[in-house]
Coordinates of C-alpha atoms in Angstrom, one line a residue:
X1 CA -3.1 4.4 -23.2
X2 CA -0.4 5.6 -25.6
X3 CA -1.1 8.1 -28.4
X4 CA -1.5 5.0 -30.7
X5 CA 0.4 6.0 -33.7
X6 CA 1.6 3.8 -36.7
X7 CA 5.2 4.4 -38.0
X8 CA 4.3 6.4 -41.2
X9 CA 6.7 7.8 -43.9
X10 CA 7.8 11.2 -43.2
X11 CA 5.5 13.6 -44.9
X12 CA 2.6 11.3 -45.6
X13 CA 0.3 13.1 -42.9
X14 CA 0.7 15.1 -40.2
X15 CA 0.8 12.9 -37.2
X16 CA -2.1 12.8 -34.6
X17 CA -2.6 12.5 -31.1
X18 CA -5.9 11.5 -29.0
X19 CA -7.0 13.7 -26.7
X20 CA -10.6 14.9 -25.1
X21 CA -9.7 18.4 -25.1
X22 CA -7.4 21.1 -26.5
X23 CA -5.3 21.6 -23.6
X24 CA -4.7 17.8 -23.1
X25 CA -4.2 17.9 -26.9
X26 CA -1.2 20.3 -26.8
X27 CA 0.1 18.3 -23.7
X28 CA 0.1 15.0 -25.7
X29 CA 2.0 16.2 -28.7
X30 CA 5.0 18.3 -28.5
X31 CA 8.2 16.7 -27.3
X32 CA 11.1 17.2 -29.4
X33 CA 10.5 21.1 -29.7
X34 CA 11.1 21.3 -25.7
X35 CA 13.8 18.7 -26.1
X36 CA 15.9 20.6 -28.6
X37 CA 14.5 24.0 -27.1
X38 CA 18.3 24.6 -25.9
X39 CA 19.8 23.7 -29.2
X40 CA 22.9 25.5 -30.1
X41 CA 22.9 28.1 -32.4
X42 CA 22.5 26.9 -36.3
X43 CA 21.1 23.7 -35.3
X44 CA 17.6 22.7 -36.9
X45 CA 14.3 23.1 -34.8
X46 CA 12.1 20.1 -35.3
X47 CA 9.0 20.6 -36.7
X48 CA 5.8 20.7 -35.0
X49 CA 4.8 17.2 -36.8
X50 CA 8.3 15.7 -35.6
X51 CA 7.6 17.0 -31.8
X52 CA 4.4 15.3 -31.8
X53 CA 5.6 12.0 -33.4
X54 CA 8.3 12.0 -30.5
X55 CA 5.5 12.1 -28.0
X56 CA 3.6 9.9 -29.9
X57 CA 6.1 7.0 -30.1
X58 CA 6.8 7.5 -26.4
X59 CA 3.1 6.8 -25.4
X60 CA 3.1 3.8 -27.9
X61 CA 5.8 2.5 -26.4
X62 CA 4.4 2.8 -22.8
X63 CA 1.2 1.1 -24.3
X64 CA 2.8 -2.0 -25.4
X65 CA 4.8 -2.1 -22.2
X66 CA 1.5 -1.9 -20.5
X67 CA -0.2 -4.7 -22.3
X68 CA 3.4 -7.0 -21.8
X69 CA 2.4 -6.3 -17.9
X70 CA -1.3 -7.1 -17.9
X71 CA 0.0 -10.4 -19.4
X72 CA 2.7 -10.8 -16.9
X73 CA 0.5 -10.0 -14.1
X74 CA -2.2 -12.1 -15.1
X75 CA 0.5 -15.0 -15.9
X76 CA 2.0 -14.1 -12.2
X77 CA -1.2 -14.5 -10.3
X78 CA -2.0 -17.9 -12.0
X79 CA 1.6 -19.1 -11.2
X80 CA 1.2 -17.8 -7.4
X81 CA -2.3 -19.5 -7.2
X82 CA -0.6 -22.6 -8.5
X83 CA 2.3 -22.5 -6.1
X84 CA 0.0 -22.3 -3.2
X85 CA -2.3 -25.1 -4.4
X86 CA 0.9 -27.3 -4.5
X87 CA 2.6 -26.1 -1.2
X88 CA -0.6 -27.0 0.5
X89 CA -0.8 -30.1 -0.9
X90 CA 2.7 -30.7 -0.1
X91 CA 1.7 -29.9 3.6
X92 CA -1.1 -32.5 3.8
X93 CA 0.9 -35.3 2.3
X94 CA 3.7 -34.6 4.6
X95 CA 1.4 -35.0 7.4
X96 CA 0.2 -38.2 6.1
X97 CA 3.7 -39.2 5.3
X98 CA 4.4 -38.5 9.2
X99 CA 1.2 -40.4 10.2
X100 CA 2.5 -43.6 7.8
X101 CA 5.7 -43.4 9.4
X102 CA 4.6 -43.4 13.0
X103 CA 2.5 -46.3 12.4
X104 CA 5.7 -48.1 11.3
X105 CA 7.4 -46.9 14.3
X106 CA 4.9 -48.6 16.4
X107 CA 5.6 -51.9 15.1
X108 CA 9.4 -51.4 15.4
X109 CA 8.8 -50.5 18.9
X110 CA 6.5 -53.4 19.5
X111 CA 8.9 -56.0 18.0
X112 CA 11.9 -54.5 20.0
X113 CA 10.2 -54.6 23.5
X114 CA 9.0 -58.3 22.9
X115 CA 12.2 -59.3 21.3
X116 CA 10.2 -60.8 18.5
X117 CA 13.5 -61.2 16.4
X118 CA 14.8 -58.3 14.0
X119 CA 13.0 -55.2 14.2
X120 CA 12.0 -55.4 10.5
X121 CA 9.9 -52.5 10.5
X122 CA 12.4 -50.3 11.9
X123 CA 14.6 -51.2 8.6
X124 CA 11.9 -49.1 6.6
X125 CA 12.3 -46.1 9.0
X126 CA 15.7 -45.8 8.2
X127 CA 15.4 -46.1 4.2
X128 CA 15.6 -42.5 2.6
X129 CA 13.9 -43.5 -0.7
X130 CA 11.1 -45.4 -1.6
X131 CA 13.8 -47.6 -3.8
X132 CA 15.7 -48.1 -0.6
X133 CA 12.6 -49.6 0.7
X134 CA 11.8 -51.8 -2.5
X135 CA 15.2 -52.9 -2.8
X136 CA 14.8 -54.8 0.9
X137 CA 12.4 -57.6 -0.7
X138 CA 13.7 -60.3 2.3
X139 CA 12.6 -58.1 4.6
X140 CA 8.8 -57.8 3.2
X141 CA 8.8 -61.5 3.5
X142 CA 9.0 -61.9 7.1
X143 CA 6.2 -59.1 7.9
X144 CA 2.4 -59.6 8.8
X145 CA -0.1 -58.5 6.7
X146 CA -0.9 -55.4 8.7
X147 CA 3.0 -54.5 8.6
X148 CA 3.1 -54.7 4.8
X149 CA 0.1 -52.6 4.5
X150 CA 1.8 -50.0 6.7
X151 CA 4.9 -50.4 4.6
X152 CA 2.8 -49.8 1.5
X153 CA 1.2 -46.8 2.7
X154 CA 4.3 -45.0 3.9
X155 CA 6.0 -45.7 0.5
X156 CA 2.9 -44.3 -1.3
X157 CA 3.0 -41.4 1.0
X158 CA 6.7 -40.6 0.6
X159 CA 6.8 -41.2 -3.4
X160 CA 3.9 -38.6 -3.6
X161 CA 5.2 -36.1 -1.2
X162 CA 8.8 -36.2 -3.2
X163 CA 6.7 -35.9 -6.3
X164 CA 4.6 -32.9 -5.3
X165 CA 7.7 -31.1 -3.8
X166 CA 9.6 -31.3 -6.9
X167 CA 6.5 -29.6 -8.6
X168 CA 6.5 -27.0 -5.6
X169 CA 10.1 -26.4 -6.6
X170 CA 9.4 -25.9 -10.6
X171 CA 6.5 -23.7 -9.9
X172 CA 8.5 -21.6 -7.5
X173 CA 11.2 -21.3 -10.1
X174 CA 8.6 -20.3 -12.7
X175 CA 6.8 -17.8 -10.3
X176 CA 10.4 -15.9 -10.0
X177 CA 10.5 -15.9 -13.7
X178 CA 7.0 -14.2 -14.0
X179 CA 7.7 -11.9 -11.2
X180 CA 10.8 -10.8 -13.1
X181 CA 9.0 -10.1 -16.4
X182 CA 6.1 -8.1 -14.5
X183 CA 9.0 -5.9 -12.8
X184 CA 10.5 -5.4 -16.3
X185 CA 7.1 -4.3 -18.3
X186 CA 6.3 -2.2 -15.2
X187 CA 9.7 -0.4 -15.3
X188 CA 9.9 -0.2 -18.9
X189 CA 6.2 1.5 -18.2
X190 CA 7.1 4.0 -15.9
X191 CA 10.3 5.0 -17.6
X192 CA 8.7 6.0 -21.0
X193 CA 5.7 7.8 -19.4
X194 CA 8.5 9.6 -17.2
X195 CA 10.4 10.7 -20.5
X196 CA 7.1 12.1 -22.1
X197 CA 6.2 14.0 -18.8
X198 CA 9.6 15.5 -18.8
X199 CA 9.5 16.7 -22.4
X200 CA 5.9 17.9 -22.2
X201 CA 7.0 19.7 -19.0
X202 CA 9.1 22.0 -21.2
X203 CA 6.3 23.4 -23.7
X204 CA 5.7 27.0 -24.0
X205 CA 2.2 28.1 -24.3
X206 CA 2.6 29.3 -28.1
X207 CA 3.6 25.5 -28.8
X208 CA 0.6 24.3 -26.9
X209 CA -1.8 26.3 -28.8
X210 CA -0.4 25.3 -32.3
X211 CA -0.8 21.8 -31.3
X212 CA -4.0 22.4 -29.9
X213 CA -5.2 23.8 -33.6
X214 CA -4.1 20.7 -35.0
X215 CA -5.7 18.5 -32.9
X216 CA -9.0 20.4 -33.5
X217 CA -8.7 20.0 -37.1
X218 CA -7.9 16.3 -36.4
X219 CA -11.1 16.0 -34.4
X220 CA -13.2 17.5 -37.0
X221 CA -12.0 15.1 -39.6
X222 CA -12.3 12.2 -37.4
X223 CA -15.9 13.5 -36.7
X224 CA -16.8 13.9 -40.8
X225 CA -15.6 10.3 -41.2
X226 CA -17.7 9.0 -38.3
X227 CA -20.6 10.6 -39.9
X228 CA -19.8 9.2 -43.1
X229 CA -19.6 5.6 -41.9
X230 CA -22.9 6.1 -40.1
X231 CA -24.6 7.2 -43.3
X232 CA -23.4 3.9 -45.0
X233 CA -24.5 1.8 -42.2
X234 CA -27.9 3.4 -42.4
X235 CA -28.2 2.8 -45.9
X236 CA -27.3 -0.8 -45.4
X237 CA -29.7 -1.5 -42.7
X238 CA -32.5 0.2 -44.9
X239 CA -31.5 -2.0 -47.7
X240 CA -32.0 -5.1 -45.4
X241 CA -35.4 -4.1 -44.1
X242 CA -36.8 -3.4 -47.4
X243 CA -35.8 -6.8 -48.7
X244 CA -37.1 -8.6 -45.4
X245 CA -40.4 -6.5 -46.3
X246 CA -40.3 -8.2 -49.7
X247 CA -40.0 -11.6 -48.0
X248 CA -36.7 -12.1 -49.8
X249 CA -34.3 -10.6 -46.9
X250 CA -30.8 -11.4 -47.7
X251 CA -28.3 -12.4 -44.8
X252 CA -25.2 -10.2 -45.2
X253 CA -26.8 -7.5 -46.8
X254 CA -27.5 -5.7 -43.5
X255 CA -24.9 -4.2 -41.3
X256 CA -24.2 -7.5 -39.5
X257 CA -22.5 -8.9 -42.5
X258 CA -23.0 -12.4 -41.2
X259 CA -25.0 -15.5 -41.9
X260 CA -26.5 -14.8 -38.3
X261 CA -30.1 -16.5 -37.5
X262 CA -32.4 -13.8 -36.1
X263 CA -32.3 -15.6 -32.6
X264 CA -28.5 -15.3 -32.6
X265 CA -28.7 -11.7 -33.8
X266 CA -31.1 -10.7 -31.3
X267 CA -29.0 -12.8 -28.1
X268 CA -25.8 -10.8 -29.4
X269 CA -27.7 -7.1 -29.1
X270 CA -28.8 -8.0 -25.8
X271 CA -25.6 -8.8 -24.5
X272 CA -24.0 -6.0 -26.3
X273 CA -26.7 -3.4 -24.8
X274 CA -25.1 -4.3 -21.3
X275 CA -21.8 -4.1 -22.4
X276 CA -22.6 -0.9 -23.8
X277 CA -24.6 0.4 -20.5
X278 CA -21.4 -0.4 -18.6
X279 CA -19.2 1.3 -20.7
X280 CA -21.6 4.5 -20.8
X281 CA -21.5 4.4 -16.8
X282 CA -17.4 4.5 -16.9
X283 CA -17.3 7.4 -18.8
X284 CA -15.1 10.3 -16.9
X285 CA -13.1 7.9 -15.2
X286 CA -9.3 8.2 -15.3
X287 CA -7.2 5.9 -17.3
X288 CA -4.6 3.9 -15.4
X289 CA -2.1 1.9 -16.9
X290 CA -2.7 -1.9 -15.6
X291 CA -6.3 -1.0 -13.9
X292 CA -9.6 -3.0 -14.6
X293 CA -11.8 -0.8 -12.4
X294 CA -13.9 -0.2 -10.9
X295 CA -12.3 3.5 -10.1
X296 CA -10.0 3.6 -13.2
X297 CA -9.2 1.6 -16.5
X298 CA -6.6 0.8 -19.3
X299 CA -8.0 0.3 -22.9
X300 CA -8.2 -3.7 -22.6
X301 CA -9.4 -3.2 -18.7
X302 CA -12.6 -1.3 -19.9
X303 CA -13.4 -3.6 -22.4
X304 CA -13.1 -6.7 -20.3
X305 CA -15.1 -5.4 -17.8
X306 CA -18.1 -4.2 -20.0
X307 CA -18.6 -7.4 -21.4
X308 CA -18.1 -9.4 -18.2
X309 CA -21.2 -7.3 -17.3
X310 CA -23.1 -8.8 -20.2
X311 CA -21.9 -12.2 -19.1
X312 CA -19.2 -12.8 -21.6
X313 CA -15.3 -13.7 -20.4
X314 CA -12.7 -11.8 -22.5
X315 CA -9.1 -12.1 -22.0
X316 CA -7.1 -9.7 -20.1
X317 CA -4.8 -8.1 -23.1
X318 CA -5.7 -6.7 -26.5
X319 CA -3.2 -9.5 -27.9
X320 CA -6.0 -12.1 -26.9
X321 CA -9.0 -10.0 -27.1
X322 CA -8.2 -9.8 -30.8
X323 CA -8.7 -13.5 -31.3
X324 CA -11.9 -13.6 -28.7
X325 CA -14.3 -13.4 -31.4
X326 CA -15.4 -13.3 -35.2
X327 CA -13.7 -10.3 -37.5
X328 CA -16.1 -8.3 -39.7
X329 CA -15.3 -5.4 -41.8
X330 CA -15.6 -1.9 -40.4
X331 CA -18.7 -1.1 -42.9
X332 CA -20.4 -3.8 -40.7
X333 CA -19.6 -3.0 -37.3
X334 CA -22.3 -3.2 -34.8
X335 CA -22.5 -2.0 -31.2
X336 CA -20.6 -3.8 -28.8
X337 CA -18.1 -5.0 -31.4
X338 CA -14.1 -4.5 -30.0
X339 CA -12.3 -1.6 -32.4
X340 CA -8.5 -2.6 -32.4
X341 CA -5.6 -0.3 -33.3
X342 CA -2.6 -0.5 -35.0
X343 CA -0.5 -3.3 -36.4
X344 CA 0.8 -4.6 -32.9
X345 CA -2.9 -4.4 -31.6
X346 CA -2.3 -2.3 -28.5
X347 CA -5.4 -0.5 -28.1
X348 CA -8.9 -1.3 -28.2
X349 CA -12.2 0.6 -27.7
X350 CA -16.0 -0.7 -27.8
X351 CA -17.9 0.3 -30.8
X352 CA -21.4 2.3 -29.8
X353 CA -22.6 2.9 -33.4
X354 CA -22.8 5.5 -35.8
X355 CA -18.6 5.5 -36.2
X356 CA -18.4 6.5 -32.5
X357 CA -16.8 4.2 -29.9
X358 CA -16.0 4.4 -26.1
X359 CA -12.4 3.7 -24.8
X360 CA -9.7 4.5 -22.1
X361 CA -7.3 6.3 -24.3
X362 CA -3.8 6.8 -22.4
X363 CA -2.3 7.9 -19.3
X364 CA -3.7 11.6 -18.8
X365 CA -7.3 11.2 -20.1
X366 CA -10.4 9.8 -19.3
X367 CA -12.6 7.0 -20.1
X368 CA -14.5 8.8 -23.2
X369 CA -16.7 8.7 -26.4
X370 CA -15.1 9.6 -29.9
X371 CA -14.7 8.9 -33.2
X372 CA -13.2 5.4 -34.4
X373 CA -11.0 7.7 -36.6
X374 CA -9.5 9.6 -34.4
X375 CA -6.1 8.6 -35.3
X376 CA -7.3 7.8 -39.0
X377 CA -8.7 5.3 -41.3
X378 CA -5.2 3.2 -41.1
X379 CA -4.6 3.1 -37.4
X380 CA -7.9 0.7 -37.3
X381 CA -6.4 -3.0 -37.5
X382 CA -9.7 -4.7 -37.1
X383 CA -13.4 -5.1 -35.8
X384 CA -14.1 -8.0 -33.6
X385 CA -17.5 -9.5 -32.6
X386 CA -16.7 -11.2 -29.0
X387 CA -19.9 -13.0 -28.5

C-alpha cells in the first residue's frame, strides 16, 4: 500500500519507506530531490529525508483513498444488489396488479353487456390511486362478494406496487451517490500514485543508491527489533510452560495475554494455521490497490482472504477489521493476529511470529514477509485477534 508513514516533527528520525529490495527502496523514497532538480540557482535543495517524506506522504494519501475506495465499492455492490431486488419485486407486483385489473375489467365488461345497471367495477379501473377507490364506498355497497374480493385484491396490489416503486426510486438515488463516492476515491488514488511516479521518474542513479543505503539500515534495525520481540515472547512461553508443569499455570502469563481456556486457545491456533498457510501461499503476488485476489491483493484484501480460508469472515476495510476482534499488547501477539499501522489505521498485516508478518505493502511491491517494525515502533497502531 502506501509508504505508511506517521506525521513526525522534523528531525525526530530518518523517515522510512517499506520496500522489498534496495532498488525498490530507492524508487519509493526520493521525490523532492527530483521535484526541485531544476531549482533556480541559490535555492536550497531539500534533504534526502525531506524527499523521502514527500514520496511517503503521497503513498500514504493513496493508501487512505484506497481504503475509502474499498468501502465505497462494497457499499455500491450491496446497494446495487438491493436495487436489483427491488426492481424485480416491482416487476412481479406490476404483473399481479395487471392481473387484478384484468379481473376487474372482466366484471365491468360483463355488467355492460348484460345491462346490469351502472358498470360499478369499471369505476375502480378509472381510479388512479388507492385513495380514489376507498372514497367510493357507495359503489362497494352494490357489488357482489366476488367483485368486492377482486377490488380488495386490486387495491392491495396497487398499494404495494406503489410502495415498492418508491423504495426502488430512493435506492437508485442512493446507488448514484455511492457510485459517485467510488469514482471520487478511485480518482484520488490514481492521482496520488501518478504524482509519485512522476517524481520518482526523475531520480538519478546516485540518489537511488543513497536511499538504498538508508533503507538497508532501516531493514537491519527492524530485524533487530523483531528478534528482540521474539526473545521476549519465547521467555514468556517458557515461563508459562514451567508454571503449568508446577500445576499452577497462571493464565495470561504466557504469550496469549488472555484468559482463554485451553480448548479456545487450541481452536484459535487451528484457524490461525489455516490463515497463515493461505497468506504464505500468496507471497510474491503483486500489490494492486482494491484487489482481493486470487492474483493480486491490497493489504486488507489479503488479510480478509487469509482468514476467510480459515472460515472466519472479516470486513473489507482496515477501518472495520480493526474492530473485528480482541486487542492485545504487541508483546503478546500470536501467529494469525492482525497488525494494524498508523493513527488512521490504513495498513494491516498478519502476524507470523518472531516479530514478523506477511503483508501486501503498496503499489510496485509484492506480498512478502518482513518485520512488524519495518516503519519503526511508533507506526504500529494495534494488534487484533480476529477469532
